[in-house]
PDB file of C-alpha atoms in Angstrom:
ATOM      1  CA  MET S   1     -11.300  13.081  -8.708  1.00 38.00           C
ATOM      2  CA  THR S   2      -8.358  10.823  -8.201  1.00 41.00           C
ATOM      3  CA  SER S   3      -5.255  13.057  -7.513  1.00 37.00           C
ATOM      4  CA  THR S   4      -3.662  16.311  -6.159  1.00 32.00           C
ATOM      5  CA  HIS S   5      -1.949  16.768  -9.540  1.00 33.00           C
ATOM      6  CA  ARG S   6      -2.528  20.548 -10.406  1.00 29.00           C
ATOM      7  CA  HIS S   7      -1.719  22.267 -13.561  1.00 32.00           C
ATOM      8  CA  GLU S   8      -0.190  25.592 -12.127  1.00 32.00           C
ATOM      9  CA  SER S   9       0.833  26.971 -15.622  1.00 33.00           C
ATOM     10  CA  ASP S  10      -2.371  26.287 -17.071  1.00 41.00           C
ATOM     11  CA  PRO S  11      -4.883  29.250 -17.453  1.00 36.00           C
ATOM     12  CA  ASP S  12      -7.689  27.236 -18.845  1.00 42.00           C
ATOM     13  CA  GLN S  13      -7.906  24.900 -15.790  1.00 43.00           C
ATOM     14  CA  ASP S  14     -10.587  26.734 -13.812  1.00 44.00           C
ATOM     15  CA  THR S  15     -12.704  27.051 -17.119  1.00 43.00           C
ATOM     16  CA  ARG S  16     -12.555  23.510 -18.517  1.00 57.00           C
ATOM     17  CA  SER S  17     -15.304  21.034 -17.496  1.00 84.00           C
ATOM     18  CA  THR S  18     -14.261  18.395 -15.034  1.00 82.00           C
ATOM     19  CA  ALA S  19     -14.624  15.864 -17.677  1.00 82.00           C
ATOM     20  CA  GLN S  20     -12.216  17.379 -19.806  1.00 85.00           C
ATOM     21  CA  PHE S  21      -9.839  18.371 -17.281  1.00 82.00           C
ATOM     22  CA  TRP S  22      -9.210  14.622 -16.278  1.00 81.00           C
ATOM     23  CA  ASP S  23      -9.275  13.484 -20.095  1.00 78.00           C
ATOM     24  CA  ASP S  24      -6.670  16.002 -20.639  1.00 84.00           C
ATOM     25  CA  PHE S  25      -4.630  14.598 -17.319  1.00 81.00           C
ATOM     26  CA  TYR S  26      -5.052  11.008 -18.462  1.00 82.00           C
ATOM     27  CA  ALA S  27      -4.194  11.826 -22.076  1.00 82.00           C
ATOM     28  CA  GLU S  28      -0.712  13.288 -21.273  1.00 82.00           C
ATOM     29  CA  LYS S  29       0.810  10.090 -20.777  1.00 79.00           C
ATOM     30  CA  ASP S  30       0.306   6.556 -21.742  1.00 78.00           C
ATOM     31  CA  THR S  31       0.092   5.248 -18.098  1.00 80.00           C
ATOM     32  CA  VAL S  32      -0.393   7.542 -15.003  1.00 74.00           C
ATOM     33  CA  TRP S  33      -0.351   5.311 -12.275  1.00 70.00           C
ATOM     34  CA  SER S  34       1.342   2.241 -11.324  1.00 77.00           C
ATOM     35  CA  GLY S  35      -1.295  -0.094 -11.992  1.00 70.00           C
ATOM     36  CA  LYS S  36      -0.987  -1.017  -8.491  1.00 88.00           C
ATOM     37  CA  PRO S  37      -4.197  -1.246  -5.889  1.00 94.00           C
ATOM     38  CA  ASN S  38      -3.549   1.398  -3.109  1.00 91.00           C
ATOM     39  CA  ALA S  39      -2.101   0.104   0.010  1.00 90.00           C
ATOM     40  CA  LEU S  40      -4.647   1.323   2.289  1.00 92.00           C
ATOM     41  CA  LEU S  41      -7.405  -0.438   0.238  1.00 95.00           C
ATOM     42  CA  VAL S  42      -5.258  -3.512   0.486  1.00 95.00           C
ATOM     43  CA  ARG S  43      -4.639  -3.210   4.309  1.00 93.00           C
ATOM     44  CA  GLN S  44      -8.455  -2.780   4.773  1.00 96.00           C
ATOM     45  CA  VAL S  45      -9.911  -5.139   2.680  1.00 95.00           C
ATOM     46  CA  ALA S  46      -7.787  -7.922   2.079  1.00 92.00           C
ATOM     47  CA  ASP S  47      -9.558 -10.188   4.692  1.00 93.00           C
ATOM     48  CA  LEU S  48     -13.006  -9.130   4.045  1.00 96.00           C
ATOM     49  CA  PRO S  49     -15.232 -11.473   2.190  1.00 96.00           C
ATOM     50  CA  PRO S  50     -15.695 -10.472  -1.417  1.00 97.00           C
ATOM     51  CA  GLY S  51     -19.059  -9.215  -2.683  1.00 98.00           C
ATOM     52  CA  THR S  52     -20.207  -6.190  -4.127  1.00 98.00           C
ATOM     53  CA  VAL S  53     -18.249  -3.145  -4.229  1.00 98.00           C
ATOM     54  CA  LEU S  54     -18.142   0.852  -5.967  1.00 98.00           C
ATOM     55  CA  ASP S  55     -14.796   2.141  -6.692  1.00 98.00           C
ATOM     56  CA  LEU S  56     -15.373   5.874  -6.868  1.00 97.00           C
ATOM     57  CA  GLY S  57     -12.596   7.557  -9.011  1.00 94.00           C
ATOM     58  CA  CYS S  58     -11.369   4.354 -10.245  1.00 95.00           C
ATOM     59  CA  GLY S  59      -8.618   6.054 -12.504  1.00 93.00           C
ATOM     60  CA  GLU S  60      -6.946   3.116 -14.796  1.00 92.00           C
ATOM     61  CA  GLY S  61      -8.336   0.543 -12.615  1.00 95.00           C
ATOM     62  CA  GLY S  62      -5.406  -0.679 -10.326  1.00 96.00           C
ATOM     63  CA  ASP S  63      -8.096  -1.026  -7.215  1.00 97.00           C
ATOM     64  CA  ALA S  64     -10.761  -2.363  -9.324  1.00 98.00           C
ATOM     65  CA  ILE S  65      -8.930  -5.189 -11.215  1.00 98.00           C
ATOM     66  CA  TRP S  66      -7.090  -6.220  -7.838  1.00 98.00           C
ATOM     67  CA  LEU S  67     -10.413  -6.756  -6.215  1.00 98.00           C
ATOM     68  CA  ALA S  68     -12.111  -8.507  -9.157  1.00 98.00           C
ATOM     69  CA  GLN S  69      -9.330 -10.891  -8.952  1.00 98.00           C
ATOM     70  CA  ARG S  70     -10.551 -11.770  -5.262  1.00 97.00           C
ATOM     71  CA  GLY S  71     -14.072 -12.841  -6.481  1.00 98.00           C
ATOM     72  CA  TRP S  72     -15.810  -8.761  -6.074  1.00 98.00           C
ATOM     73  CA  ARG S  73     -18.309  -7.819  -8.384  1.00 98.00           C
ATOM     74  CA  VAL S  74     -16.767  -4.386  -9.069  1.00 98.00           C
ATOM     75  CA  THR S  75     -18.620  -1.260 -10.405  1.00 98.00           C
ATOM     76  CA  ALA S  76     -15.792   1.212 -11.202  1.00 97.00           C
ATOM     77  CA  VAL S  77     -16.545   5.003 -11.836  1.00 96.00           C
ATOM     78  CA  ASP S  78     -14.708   7.636 -13.268  1.00 94.00           C
ATOM     79  CA  VAL S  79     -15.398  11.071 -14.862  1.00 91.00           C
ATOM     80  CA  SER S  80     -12.714  10.546 -17.329  1.00 92.00           C
ATOM     81  CA  ASP S  81     -13.614   8.354 -20.577  1.00 93.00           C
ATOM     82  CA  VAL S  82      -9.725   8.130 -21.465  1.00 93.00           C
ATOM     83  CA  ALA S  83      -9.445   6.389 -18.090  1.00 93.00           C
ATOM     84  CA  LEU S  84     -12.273   4.430 -17.846  1.00 96.00           C
ATOM     85  CA  ARG S  85     -11.435   2.930 -21.763  1.00 94.00           C
ATOM     86  CA  ARG S  86      -7.722   2.187 -20.270  1.00 96.00           C
ATOM     87  CA  GLY S  87      -8.942   0.442 -17.324  1.00 96.00           C
ATOM     88  CA  ALA S  88     -11.432  -1.864 -19.387  1.00 97.00           C
ATOM     89  CA  ALA S  89      -8.413  -2.799 -21.570  1.00 96.00           C
ATOM     90  CA  HIS S  90      -6.057  -3.511 -18.341  1.00 96.00           C
ATOM     91  CA  ALA S  91      -8.832  -5.858 -16.918  1.00 97.00           C
ATOM     92  CA  LYS S  92      -9.380  -7.508 -20.344  1.00 97.00           C
ATOM     93  CA  ASP S  93      -5.467  -8.223 -20.252  1.00 96.00           C
ATOM     94  CA  ALA S  94      -5.725  -9.431 -16.406  1.00 97.00           C
ATOM     95  CA  GLY S  95      -8.626 -11.731 -17.374  1.00 98.00           C
ATOM     96  CA  VAL S  96     -11.398  -9.869 -14.979  1.00 97.00           C
ATOM     97  CA  ALA S  97     -13.304  -8.158 -17.733  1.00 97.00           C
ATOM     98  CA  ASP S  98     -16.570  -9.749 -17.155  1.00 97.00           C
ATOM     99  CA  ALA S  99     -16.457  -9.251 -13.178  1.00 98.00           C
ATOM    100  CA  ILE S 100     -15.996  -5.144 -13.516  1.00 98.00           C
ATOM    101  CA  ASP S 101     -19.004  -2.697 -14.866  1.00 98.00           C
ATOM    102  CA  TRP S 102     -17.260   0.594 -15.735  1.00 97.00           C
ATOM    103  CA  GLN S 103     -19.158   3.590 -15.639  1.00 97.00           C
ATOM    104  CA  ARG S 104     -18.614   6.919 -16.439  1.00 95.00           C
ATOM    105  CA  HIS S 105     -20.391   9.596 -13.836  1.00 94.00           C
ATOM    106  CA  ASP S 106     -19.300  13.044 -12.477  1.00 91.00           C
ATOM    107  CA  LEU S 107     -19.512  12.133  -8.837  1.00 91.00           C
ATOM    108  CA  ALA S 108     -20.506  15.792  -8.388  1.00 88.00           C
ATOM    109  CA  THR S 109     -23.984  15.205  -9.831  1.00 90.00           C
ATOM    110  CA  SER S 110     -24.449  11.764 -10.018  1.00 91.00           C
ATOM    111  CA  LEU S 111     -23.765   7.884  -8.479  1.00 94.00           C
ATOM    112  CA  PRO S 112     -24.637   4.323 -10.053  1.00 94.00           C
ATOM    113  CA  GLU S 113     -27.827   2.842  -8.806  1.00 93.00           C
ATOM    114  CA  GLY S 114     -28.089   0.189  -6.097  1.00 95.00           C
ATOM    115  CA  THR S 115     -25.985  -0.535  -3.206  1.00 98.00           C
ATOM    116  CA  PHE S 116     -22.723  -2.286  -2.181  1.00 98.00           C
ATOM    117  CA  ASP S 117     -21.106  -4.353   0.493  1.00 98.00           C
ATOM    118  CA  LEU S 118     -18.081  -1.998  -0.107  1.00 98.00           C
ATOM    119  CA  VAL S 119     -18.101   1.725  -1.186  1.00 98.00           C
ATOM    120  CA  SER S 120     -14.316   2.604  -1.724  1.00 98.00           C
ATOM    121  CA  ALA S 121     -13.030   6.114  -2.193  1.00 97.00           C
ATOM    122  CA  GLN S 122      -9.113   6.585  -2.515  1.00 95.00           C
ATOM    123  CA  PHE S 123      -7.884  10.088  -2.584  1.00 91.00           C
ATOM    124  CA  LEU S 124     -10.923  11.617  -4.026  1.00 84.00           C
ATOM    125  CA  HIS S 125      -8.676  15.208  -4.079  1.00 78.00           C
ATOM    126  CA  SER S 126      -8.986  17.043  -7.180  1.00 74.00           C
ATOM    127  CA  PRO S 127      -7.999  20.528  -8.319  1.00 68.00           C
ATOM    128  CA  VAL S 128     -11.048  21.221 -10.286  1.00 65.00           C
ATOM    129  CA  ALA S 129     -13.563  20.533  -7.419  1.00 66.00           C
ATOM    130  CA  GLU S 130     -15.743  23.229  -6.137  1.00 73.00           C
ATOM    131  CA  GLU S 131     -15.096  23.924  -2.148  1.00 76.00           C
ATOM    132  CA  GLY S 132     -17.140  21.279  -0.149  1.00 80.00           C
ATOM    133  CA  GLU S 133     -17.701  19.014  -3.249  1.00 87.00           C
ATOM    134  CA  ARG S 134     -15.580  16.150  -1.909  1.00 89.00           C
ATOM    135  CA  GLU S 135     -17.387  16.274   1.315  1.00 93.00           C
ATOM    136  CA  THR S 136     -20.580  16.290  -0.804  1.00 93.00           C
ATOM    137  CA  VAL S 137     -19.827  13.534  -2.644  1.00 94.00           C
ATOM    138  CA  LEU S 138     -18.677  11.166   0.502  1.00 96.00           C
ATOM    139  CA  ARG S 139     -21.892  12.027   2.518  1.00 96.00           C
ATOM    140  CA  ARG S 140     -24.079  10.956  -0.929  1.00 95.00           C
ATOM    141  CA  ALA S 141     -21.283   7.784  -0.967  1.00 96.00           C
ATOM    142  CA  LEU S 142     -23.461   6.723   2.367  1.00 97.00           C
ATOM    143  CA  SER S 143     -26.480   5.807   0.817  1.00 96.00           C
ATOM    144  CA  ALA S 144     -24.732   3.452  -1.722  1.00 97.00           C
ATOM    145  CA  VAL S 145     -23.535   1.294   1.115  1.00 98.00           C
ATOM    146  CA  ALA S 146     -25.715  -1.778   1.795  1.00 98.00           C
ATOM    147  CA  PRO S 147     -26.727  -2.785   5.171  1.00 98.00           C
ATOM    148  CA  GLY S 148     -23.836  -4.417   6.876  1.00 98.00           C
ATOM    149  CA  GLY S 149     -21.596  -2.824   4.476  1.00 98.00           C
ATOM    150  CA  ILE S 150     -18.650  -0.469   4.680  1.00 98.00           C
ATOM    151  CA  LEU S 151     -17.077   2.824   3.255  1.00 98.00           C
ATOM    152  CA  LEU S 152     -13.682   3.212   3.069  1.00 98.00           C
ATOM    153  CA  ILE S 153     -11.925   6.479   2.601  1.00 97.00           C
ATOM    154  CA  GLY S 154      -8.010   6.910   2.114  1.00 95.00           C
ATOM    155  CA  SER S 155      -7.195  10.557   1.783  1.00 93.00           C
ATOM    156  CA  HIS S 156      -3.666  12.331   1.980  1.00 91.00           C
ATOM    157  CA  ALA S 157      -2.598  13.886   5.335  1.00 90.00           C
ATOM    158  CA  GLY S 158       0.175  15.525   4.061  1.00 91.00           C
ATOM    159  CA  TRP S 159       3.050  16.002   1.664  1.00 92.00           C
ATOM    160  CA  PRO S 160       5.044  13.351   0.685  1.00 90.00           C
ATOM    161  CA  SER S 161       8.484  13.292   2.554  1.00 92.00           C
ATOM    162  CA  TRP S 162      10.779  14.669   0.011  1.00 90.00           C
ATOM    163  CA  VAL S 163       8.509  17.782  -1.090  1.00 91.00           C
ATOM    164  CA  GLU S 164      10.513  20.654   0.955  1.00 86.00           C
ATOM    165  CA  SER S 165       8.921  23.516  -0.376  1.00 86.00           C
ATOM    166  CA  PRO S 166       4.900  22.746  -1.359  1.00 87.00           C
ATOM    167  CA  PRO S 167       4.327  23.715  -5.019  1.00 82.00           C
ATOM    168  CA  PHE S 168       0.958  25.297  -4.274  1.00 79.00           C
ATOM    169  CA  ASP S 169      -1.270  26.130  -1.199  1.00 79.00           C
ATOM    170  CA  HIS S 170      -3.101  23.147   0.014  1.00 78.00           C
ATOM    171  CA  ARG S 171      -4.947  22.134   3.104  1.00 83.00           C
ATOM    172  CA  PHE S 172      -5.062  18.504   3.759  1.00 88.00           C
ATOM    173  CA  PRO S 173      -8.162  17.288   5.638  1.00 89.00           C
ATOM    174  CA  THR S 174      -7.570  15.818   9.266  1.00 93.00           C
ATOM    175  CA  VAL S 175      -9.332  12.297  10.039  1.00 95.00           C
ATOM    176  CA  ARG S 176     -11.523  14.019  12.512  1.00 96.00           C
ATOM    177  CA  GLU S 177     -12.419  16.334   9.963  1.00 95.00           C
ATOM    178  CA  VAL S 178     -13.159  13.296   7.237  1.00 95.00           C
ATOM    179  CA  VAL S 179     -15.171  11.720   9.936  1.00 97.00           C
ATOM    180  CA  ASP S 180     -17.420  14.844  11.144  1.00 96.00           C
ATOM    181  CA  ALA S 181     -17.985  15.870   7.391  1.00 95.00           C
ATOM    182  CA  LEU S 182     -19.807  12.491   7.180  1.00 97.00           C
ATOM    183  CA  GLU S 183     -22.540  13.718   9.221  1.00 97.00           C
ATOM    184  CA  LEU S 184     -22.975  10.059  10.252  1.00 97.00           C
ATOM    185  CA  PRO S 185     -26.639   9.152  11.213  1.00 95.00           C
ATOM    186  CA  ASP S 186     -27.652   6.444  13.690  1.00 96.00           C
ATOM    187  CA  GLY S 187     -27.040   3.266  12.899  1.00 97.00           C
ATOM    188  CA  TRP S 188     -23.589   3.467  11.545  1.00 98.00           C
ATOM    189  CA  THR S 189     -20.017   2.817  13.249  1.00 98.00           C
ATOM    190  CA  VAL S 190     -16.470   4.149  13.137  1.00 98.00           C
ATOM    191  CA  ASP S 191     -14.340   1.180  12.771  1.00 97.00           C
ATOM    192  CA  VAL S 192     -11.257   2.872  11.710  1.00 97.00           C
ATOM    193  CA  ALA S 193     -10.136   6.826  11.814  1.00 97.00           C
ATOM    194  CA  GLU S 194      -6.251   7.017  11.684  1.00 97.00           C
ATOM    195  CA  VAL S 195      -3.412   8.126  10.129  1.00 96.00           C
ATOM    196  CA  VAL S 196      -0.898   5.636   8.444  1.00 94.00           C
ATOM    197  CA  GLU S 197       2.744   6.278   6.718  1.00 90.00           C
ATOM    198  CA  THR S 198       2.433   5.103   3.206  1.00 85.00           C
ATOM    199  CA  GLU S 199       5.676   3.801   1.554  1.00 85.00           C
ATOM    200  CA  LEU S 200       6.217   5.585  -1.644  1.00 82.00           C
ATOM    201  CA  PRO S 201       9.141   6.393  -3.713  1.00 85.00           C
ATOM    202  CA  ASP S 202      10.160  10.098  -5.118  1.00 86.00           C
ATOM    203  CA  PRO S 203      10.231  10.590  -8.332  1.00 84.00           C
ATOM    204  CA  GLU S 204      13.804   9.578  -8.942  1.00 86.00           C
ATOM    205  CA  GLY S 205      12.739   6.152  -7.215  1.00 87.00           C
ATOM    206  CA  ARG S 206      14.266   6.567  -3.702  1.00 90.00           C
ATOM    207  CA  PRO S 207      12.440   5.512  -0.729  1.00 91.00           C
ATOM    208  CA  GLY S 208       9.874   7.786   0.736  1.00 92.00           C
ATOM    209  CA  ARG S 209       6.930   7.915   2.486  1.00 91.00           C
ATOM    210  CA  ARG S 210       3.550  10.102   2.492  1.00 91.00           C
ATOM    211  CA  PRO S 211       1.092  10.206   5.533  1.00 93.00           C
ATOM    212  CA  ASP S 212      -2.507   9.320   4.926  1.00 94.00           C
ATOM    213  CA  SER S 213      -5.510   8.834   6.308  1.00 95.00           C
ATOM    214  CA  VAL S 214      -8.187   5.902   6.619  1.00 97.00           C
ATOM    215  CA  VAL S 215     -11.419   6.525   7.832  1.00 98.00           C
ATOM    216  CA  ARG S 216     -13.847   2.992   7.537  1.00 98.00           C
ATOM    217  CA  VAL S 217     -17.129   3.565   8.434  1.00 98.00           C
ATOM    218  CA  ARG S 218     -19.825   0.402   8.560  1.00 98.00           C
ATOM    219  CA  ARG S 219     -23.477   0.367   8.238  1.00 98.00           C
ATOM    220  CA  ASP S 220     -25.714  -1.654  10.993  1.00 97.00           C
ATOM    221  CA  ALA S 221     -26.847  -4.938   9.589  1.00 92.00           C
TER     222      ALA S 221
END
């Protein structure tokens, strides 16, 4: 669950398993993502002391590797074996293989055991998720946050600036909807809930931007 990418021409999209869809998605190219960490994550985490972190929907490992390079002990989770193998190879090349535990999970059904100082859920948007599945995953992620820890959620809040005619209908969640969907119990504080502009080049490399939302909630110690 890491992309708004959609195969409009693929009639089998709705019949394939989630794992098969994402394995096919990653297998289409040798590299799908830039390898750089998500800008929202960097802004929100750069000043935090390193600890344990759960990276949900880790893809090819850009965030996980960046975190490991800064002293975090990372559990990186994705449904795609292709993505996980690719991420592990990148981590080895970066010299942080020992700091990252790569685990395959379909987030709709399971999470790694234990609790973490930081749980990062960056852009868990999936064209093959059931309605309400993302919100259920994020609520479940609260239980993976250790006392005093943080759940950090990055979401797309709109189409990139160069998209004049959206390729398909999609309703992006508002910041308030993201927060409300968590149904935060007592003992949680909303530290950040805002929309930011992320610099993002268009497919031809020209400057562009995309509206994203960031929600950071903290569990009381």
